Tab-separated table of C-alpha atoms in Angstrom:
chain	number	residue	atom	x	y	z
A	293	MET	CA	0.093	-0.198	-0.094
A	294	ALA	CA	1.595	3.728	-0.491
A	295	LYS	CA	3.883	4.724	2.004
A	296	LYS	CA	3.404	8.696	0.870
A	297	SER	CA	0.671	11.056	0.431
A	298	PRO	CA	0.347	13.141	-2.504
A	299	GLU	CA	1.981	16.880	-3.091
A	300	ALA	CA	0.567	19.835	-3.927
A	301	ASP	CA	0.029	20.616	-8.009
A	302	THR	CA	0.994	24.500	-7.488
A	303	GLU	CA	-0.527	25.259	-11.321
A	304	GLU	CA	-3.223	23.022	-10.682
A	305	GLN	CA	-4.432	24.510	-8.043
A	306	GLU	CA	-3.918	28.204	-9.679
A	307	LYS	CA	-5.882	26.889	-12.140
A	308	GLU	CA	-9.028	25.350	-10.086
A	309	TYR	CA	-8.983	28.677	-8.841
A	310	ALA	CA	-9.326	30.939	-11.430
A	311	ALA	CA	-12.115	29.494	-11.997
A	312	LEU	CA	-13.940	29.449	-8.695
A	313	PHE	CA	-13.369	32.753	-8.472
A	314	ALA	CA	-14.280	33.115	-12.429
A	315	VAL	CA	-17.702	32.350	-10.768
A	316	PHE	CA	-17.859	34.168	-7.585
A	317	ILE	CA	-17.533	37.103	-9.501
A	318	LYS	CA	-21.060	36.243	-10.522
A	319	LEU	CA	-22.372	35.296	-7.617
A	320	LEU	CA	-21.102	38.834	-6.092
A	321	GLU	CA	-22.770	40.633	-9.387
A	322	ALA	CA	-25.898	38.528	-9.057
A	323	ILE	CA	-25.828	39.924	-5.464
A	324	SER	CA	-25.219	43.601	-5.734
A	325	ASN	CA	-28.118	43.524	-8.458
A	326	ASP	CA	-30.512	42.097	-6.162
A	327	MET	CA	-31.167	38.909	-8.369
A	328	SER	CA	-31.836	35.707	-7.172
A	329	GLN	CA	-28.067	34.088	-5.905
A	330	TRP	CA	-29.112	30.413	-5.614
A	331	GLU	CA	-28.509	29.774	-9.614
A	332	VAL	CA	-25.167	31.383	-9.421
A	333	LEU	CA	-24.232	29.740	-6.441
A	334	GLU	CA	-25.661	26.422	-7.048
A	335	GLU	CA	-23.328	27.248	-10.033
A	336	LEU	CA	-20.001	27.545	-8.012
A	337	MET	CA	-21.235	24.317	-5.620
A	338	ALA	CA	-21.031	22.469	-9.001
A	339	LEU	CA	-17.758	23.475	-9.721
A	340	ARG	CA	-16.185	22.698	-6.009
A	341	ALA	CA	-17.737	19.115	-6.685
A	342	GLU	CA	-16.469	18.624	-9.740
A	343	PHE	CA	-12.570	19.381	-8.373
A	344	ALA	CA	-13.225	17.567	-5.472
A	345	ILE	CA	-14.542	14.315	-7.820
A	346	LYS	CA	-11.567	14.474	-10.189
A	347	HIS	CA	-9.436	14.890	-7.321
A	348	ALA	CA	-10.445	12.064	-5.653
A	349	VAL	CA	-10.700	9.890	-9.470
A	350	LYS	CA	-6.828	10.734	-9.493
A	351	GLY	CA	-6.243	9.127	-6.515
A	352	PHE	CA	-8.020	5.993	-7.074
A	353	GLY	CA	-5.658	5.939	-9.931
A	354	VAL	CA	-8.276	5.338	-12.395
A	355	ASP	CA	-9.354	7.322	-15.674
A	356	TYR	CA	-12.278	9.711	-15.059
A	357	ASP	CA	-14.469	8.716	-17.654
A	358	GLN	CA	-13.455	4.601	-16.627
A	359	ALA	CA	-14.470	5.970	-13.416
A	360	LEU	CA	-18.009	7.244	-14.335
A	361	GLU	CA	-18.620	4.653	-16.154
A	362	LEU	CA	-17.784	1.908	-13.549
A	363	VAL	CA	-20.315	4.346	-11.095
A	364	ARG	CA	-23.250	4.775	-13.989
A	365	ASN	CA	-22.541	0.845	-14.400
A	366	TYR	CA	-25.782	-0.217	-11.366
A	367	ASP	CA	-26.719	-3.102	-12.918
A	368	GLY	CA	-24.071	-4.498	-14.907
A	369	ASP	CA	-22.188	-7.661	-14.787
A	370	LEU	CA	-19.099	-6.643	-12.299
A	371	SER	CA	-16.360	-8.687	-10.920
A	372	ASP	CA	-16.276	-8.858	-7.062
A	373	ILE	CA	-13.287	-6.098	-6.608
A	374	GLU	CA	-15.606	-4.072	-9.572
A	375	LYS	CA	-18.372	-4.175	-6.862
A	376	GLU	CA	-15.781	-3.175	-4.001
A	377	GLU	CA	-14.209	-0.237	-6.972
A	378	ARG	CA	-17.556	0.898	-7.454
A	379	ASP	CA	-18.960	0.738	-4.265
A	380	ILE	CA	-15.813	3.639	-2.685
A	381	LEU	CA	-15.860	5.771	-6.191
A	382	VAL	CA	-19.931	5.818	-5.563
A	383	ALA	CA	-19.912	6.787	-1.382
A	384	ALA	CA	-16.762	8.952	-2.805
A	385	ILE	CA	-18.998	10.981	-4.988
A	386	ASP	CA	-22.341	10.937	-2.758
A	387	ASN	CA	-19.911	12.326	0.333
A	388	LEU	CA	-17.622	15.057	-1.761
A	389	VAL	CA	-21.302	16.973	-3.318
A	390	ASP	CA	-22.015	17.727	0.221
A	391	PHE	CA	-19.518	18.675	0.791
A	392	ALA	CA	-18.878	21.074	-1.845
A	393	VAL	CA	-22.184	22.191	-1.277
A	394	GLY	CA	-21.651	22.798	2.206
A	395	ALA	CA	-18.124	24.479	1.506
A	396	GLU	CA	-19.930	27.367	-1.189
A	397	TYR	CA	-22.861	27.699	1.168
A	398	GLN	CA	-20.453	28.640	4.282
A	399	MET	CA	-18.656	30.726	1.958
A	400	SER	CA	-21.893	32.709	1.083
A	401	THR	CA	-22.743	33.056	4.645
A	402	GLU	CA	-19.746	35.148	4.986
A	403	LEU	CA	-20.518	37.764	2.725
A	404	PRO	CA	-21.876	40.958	4.099
A	405	ASP	CA	-24.092	42.934	2.531
A	406	ILE	CA	-23.062	44.225	-0.865
A	407	ASP	CA	-23.944	47.449	-2.338
A	408	ASP	CA	-21.486	47.783	-4.380
A	409	LEU	CA	-18.215	46.601	-5.789
A	410	GLU	CA	-15.558	48.978	-5.531
A	411	GLU	CA	-12.321	48.205	-4.951
A	412	GLU	CA	-11.935	48.348	-0.802
A	413	ASN	CA	-15.213	45.882	-0.430
A	414	MET	CA	-13.295	43.288	-3.490
A	415	GLU	CA	-10.616	42.924	-1.246
A	416	MET	CA	-12.423	41.784	1.831
A	417	LEU	CA	-14.970	39.765	-0.655
A	418	GLU	CA	-11.713	37.889	-2.522
A	419	ALA	CA	-10.189	37.262	1.116
A	420	ILE	CA	-13.302	35.091	1.669
A	421	CYS	CA	-13.554	33.558	-0.933
A	422	TYR	CA	-9.752	32.708	-1.053
A	423	LYS	CA	-9.894	31.228	2.694
A	424	TYR	CA	-12.361	28.762	1.542
A	425	ASN	CA	-11.664	28.025	-2.738
A	426	PHE	CA	-7.790	27.875	-2.386
A	427	LYS	CA	-6.546	27.918	1.367
A	428	TYR	CA	-9.011	24.981	2.694
A	429	ALA	CA	-9.751	23.642	-0.420
A	430	ASN	CA	-6.464	23.063	-1.429
A	431	VAL	CA	-5.588	20.626	1.912
A	432	GLU	CA	-9.439	19.068	1.635
A	433	ASN	CA	-8.474	17.876	-1.724
A	434	LEU	CA	-4.541	16.461	-0.802
A	435	ASP	CA	-6.720	14.910	1.994
A	436	ILE	CA	-9.529	13.635	-0.702
A	437	GLU	CA	-7.046	12.226	-2.970
A	438	TYR	CA	-5.015	10.328	0.086
A	439	ALA	CA	-7.989	9.076	1.283
A	440	MET	CA	-8.857	7.506	-1.901
A	441	ILE	CA	-4.756	6.659	-2.791
A	442	VAL	CA	-5.656	4.687	0.380
A	443	ALA	CA	-8.574	3.072	-0.531
A	444	ALA	CA	-7.284	1.789	-3.668
A	445	GLY	CA	-4.794	-0.224	-2.042
A	446	PHE	CA	-7.645	-1.791	0.224
A	447	VAL	CA	-9.300	-3.191	-2.642
A	448	SER	CA	-5.865	-4.886	-4.044
A	449	ILE	CA	-5.719	-6.970	-0.843
A	450	SER	CA	-7.874	-10.080	1.218
A	451	SER	CA	-9.834	-9.413	4.114
A	452	GLN	CA	-7.328	-11.351	6.198
A	453	THR	CA	-4.048	-9.524	5.616
A	454	VAL	CA	-2.693	-7.891	8.474
A	455	LEU	CA	-2.252	-4.240	8.199
A	456	THR	CA	0.029	-2.110	10.720
A	457	TYR	CA	-0.389	1.575	11.080
A	458	MET	CA	2.499	3.872	10.788
A	459	THR	CA	3.637	7.412	10.813
A	460	GLN	CA	6.258	8.487	8.378
A	461	GLY	CA	9.048	8.819	11.277
A	462	ASP	CA	10.018	12.521	11.483
A	463	GLU	CA	9.450	15.546	13.347
A	464	ARG	CA	6.593	16.483	11.790
A	465	VAL	CA	4.904	13.211	13.218
A	466	ARG	CA	1.959	14.472	15.471
A	467	PRO	CA	2.654	12.620	19.020
A	468	TRP	CA	-1.467	11.558	19.387
A	469	HIS	CA	-0.659	9.736	15.389
A	470	LEU	CA	2.711	8.430	16.843
A	471	GLN	CA	0.888	6.766	19.567
A	472	TYR	CA	-1.085	4.412	17.560
A	473	GLU	CA	2.485	3.194	15.376
A	474	GLY	CA	2.815	-0.560	15.360
A	475	TYR	CA	-0.964	-1.189	15.767
A	476	SER	CA	-1.817	-4.424	13.727
A	477	ALA	CA	-5.127	-5.729	12.655
A	478	PRO	CA	-6.940	-7.577	9.775
A	479	LYS	CA	-8.014	-5.724	7.161
A	480	SER	CA	-12.241	-6.826	8.109
A	481	GLN	CA	-11.025	-5.377	12.010
A	482	PHE	CA	-9.366	-2.759	11.100
A	483	PRO	CA	-10.733	0.649	12.835
A	484	ALA	CA	-11.828	2.941	10.277
A	485	TRP	CA	-10.910	5.875	12.084
A	486	LEU	CA	-7.519	4.921	12.130
A	487	ILE	CA	-7.299	4.279	8.268
A	488	PRO	CA	-5.464	7.457	7.179
A	489	PRO	CA	-5.724	10.346	7.020
A	490	ILE	CA	-7.246	10.311	10.106
A	491	GLU	CA	-6.622	14.415	10.360
A	492	TYR	CA	-6.142	16.957	8.069
A	493	GLY	CA	-2.914	16.510	6.160
A	494	CYS	CA	-2.103	13.103	8.155
A	495	ARG	CA	0.928	11.570	6.408
A	496	CYS	CA	0.000	8.428	8.362
A	497	TYR	CA	0.379	5.095	6.121
A	498	LEU	CA	-0.941	1.352	5.758
A	499	ILE	CA	1.169	-1.490	5.670
A	500	GLU	CA	0.808	-5.126	4.774
A	501	GLU	CA	1.690	-8.195	6.816
A	502	SER	CA	4.849	-9.203	5.071
A	503	ALA	CA	6.642	-5.933	4.477
A	504	PHE	CA	5.818	-5.529	8.454
A	505	ALA	CA	8.504	-8.466	8.879
A	506	GLN	CA	10.936	-6.399	7.387
A	507	LEU	CA	10.684	-3.650	9.828
A	508	THR	CA	12.820	-4.421	12.873
A	509	ARG	CA	12.465	-0.891	14.508
A	510	VAL	CA	8.423	-1.007	14.687
A	511	LYS	CA	7.669	-2.018	18.760
A	512	ALA	CA	5.366	-4.833	18.757
A	513	SER	CA	1.223	-4.223	18.507
A	514	SER	CA	-1.557	-4.747	21.126
A	515	ASN	CA	-4.053	-7.326	20.282
A	516	LYS	CA	-6.332	-4.905	22.176
A	517	ARG	CA	-8.546	-3.209	19.423
A	518	PRO	CA	-8.295	0.405	20.349
A	519	LYS	CA	-11.705	2.828	20.621
A	520	MET	CA	-11.352	6.163	19.486
A	521	PRO	CA	-10.227	8.402	21.798
A	522	GLU	CA	-12.317	11.912	22.659
A	523	TRP	CA	-10.020	14.261	21.508
A	524	PHE	CA	-10.024	12.816	18.119
A	525	ASN	CA	-11.639	14.717	15.334
A	526	PRO	CA	-14.529	13.435	14.260
A	527	VAL	CA	-14.152	14.683	11.071
A	528	PHE	CA	-12.049	11.579	10.294
A	529	LYS	CA	-14.063	9.085	12.335
A	530	GLU	CA	-15.080	7.241	9.222
A	531	SER	CA	-13.189	5.893	5.410
A	532	VAL	CA	-14.177	5.974	2.143
A	533	ALA	CA	-11.950	2.561	2.014
A	534	LEU	CA	-14.737	0.675	4.170
A	535	GLY	CA	-17.294	2.708	1.795
A	536	GLY	CA	-17.734	5.232	4.423
A	537	ARG	CA	-17.856	9.138	3.806
A	538	ILE	CA	-13.873	11.340	3.564
A	539	PHE	CA	-15.105	14.144	5.457
A	540	SER	CA	-18.243	12.809	7.918
A	541	ASP	CA	-21.403	15.157	9.324
A	542	ASP	CA	-19.332	16.089	12.178
A	543	HIS	CA	-17.470	19.035	9.691
A	544	ARG	CA	-19.505	22.148	9.846
A	545	TYR	CA	-19.585	22.802	6.353
A	546	PHE	CA	-22.763	20.069	6.657
A	547	GLU	CA	-24.253	23.092	9.431
A	548	CYS	CA	-26.769	25.071	7.714
A	549	ASN	CA	-29.909	27.515	8.816
A	550	GLU	CA	-32.633	24.978	8.783
A	551	GLN	CA	-35.182	27.653	6.342
A	552	HIS	CA	-31.994	26.646	4.073
A	553	ALA	CA	-31.566	22.954	3.941
A	554	ASP	CA	-34.113	21.382	1.619
A	555	LYS	CA	-32.622	23.676	-0.813
A	556	LEU	CA	-29.459	22.856	-0.147
A	557	ARG	CA	-30.553	19.004	-0.372
A	558	GLU	CA	-31.656	19.631	-3.844
A	559	ILE	CA	-28.705	21.631	-4.798
A	560	SER	CA	-27.158	18.306	-3.623
A	561	SER	CA	-29.317	15.902	-5.570
A	562	ARG	CA	-29.133	17.742	-8.885
A	563	ILE	CA	-25.020	17.919	-9.034
A	564	LYS	CA	-24.827	14.096	-7.886
A	565	ASN	CA	-27.428	12.944	-10.735
A	566	LYS	CA	-24.303	14.181	-13.269
A	567	TYR	CA	-22.489	11.720	-11.515
A	568	LEU	CA	-24.341	9.264	-10.515
A	569	THR	CA	-27.634	6.834	-10.978
A	570	ASN	CA	-30.522	8.749	-9.535
A	571	GLY	CA	-28.205	10.386	-7.351
A	572	LYS	CA	-27.864	7.335	-5.264
């Protein structure tokens, strides 16, 4: 399984942000002209979702068109591995559309009342867009890619393969990650919350038993299944490798004003239908 998390592609990040920012400007114009912002906001949400999904597919190591063909092949004659791959891709798409919708909604709630788009106002507004669609998005996209890299490795091994949780062993390792280094369990029993990434920017990884036996520096693993500690970030309590979510519903992006909940669900459903059969 992969031992290295993905690295940032600066050119790709800038291109994605430029595309998102162009739609953001359209959103500001709609708001300043007292026009309905929902249509443009949905366009922004759909674009953010598209980029997130492309990062997921990239991490999974498959061609984008082939991935969508597999996802839409619900009633097809699929092998066991293809079914598992499809379940992971469907789970990722379902989660990432909701995540993207929530991200842009939260960004929109931070926008102040806009009377005009003069330069002094634009600096403040651009800073909000930059925070969500560049600063946050770039970290999130790398986590998405890595979650799918790990998921791809999961598909390739049997349920009884013993996996061991490892850190990168350098000065950047967080102490609360290091304490679980060396924990081993069969794939079928491995805790979802210990499948990397277990936090933003996590670089930890899993190794198979054969590789583990070659690393004499690894401390002995306890046979006791650890419980998720209270301090653990619940955003990462699930794992797409097991058909769960990359970002759980504990993420603040999934919070919304109750009066907007139905509208956001409708938007998510429309976007999902571009990728999934009946949005499922």
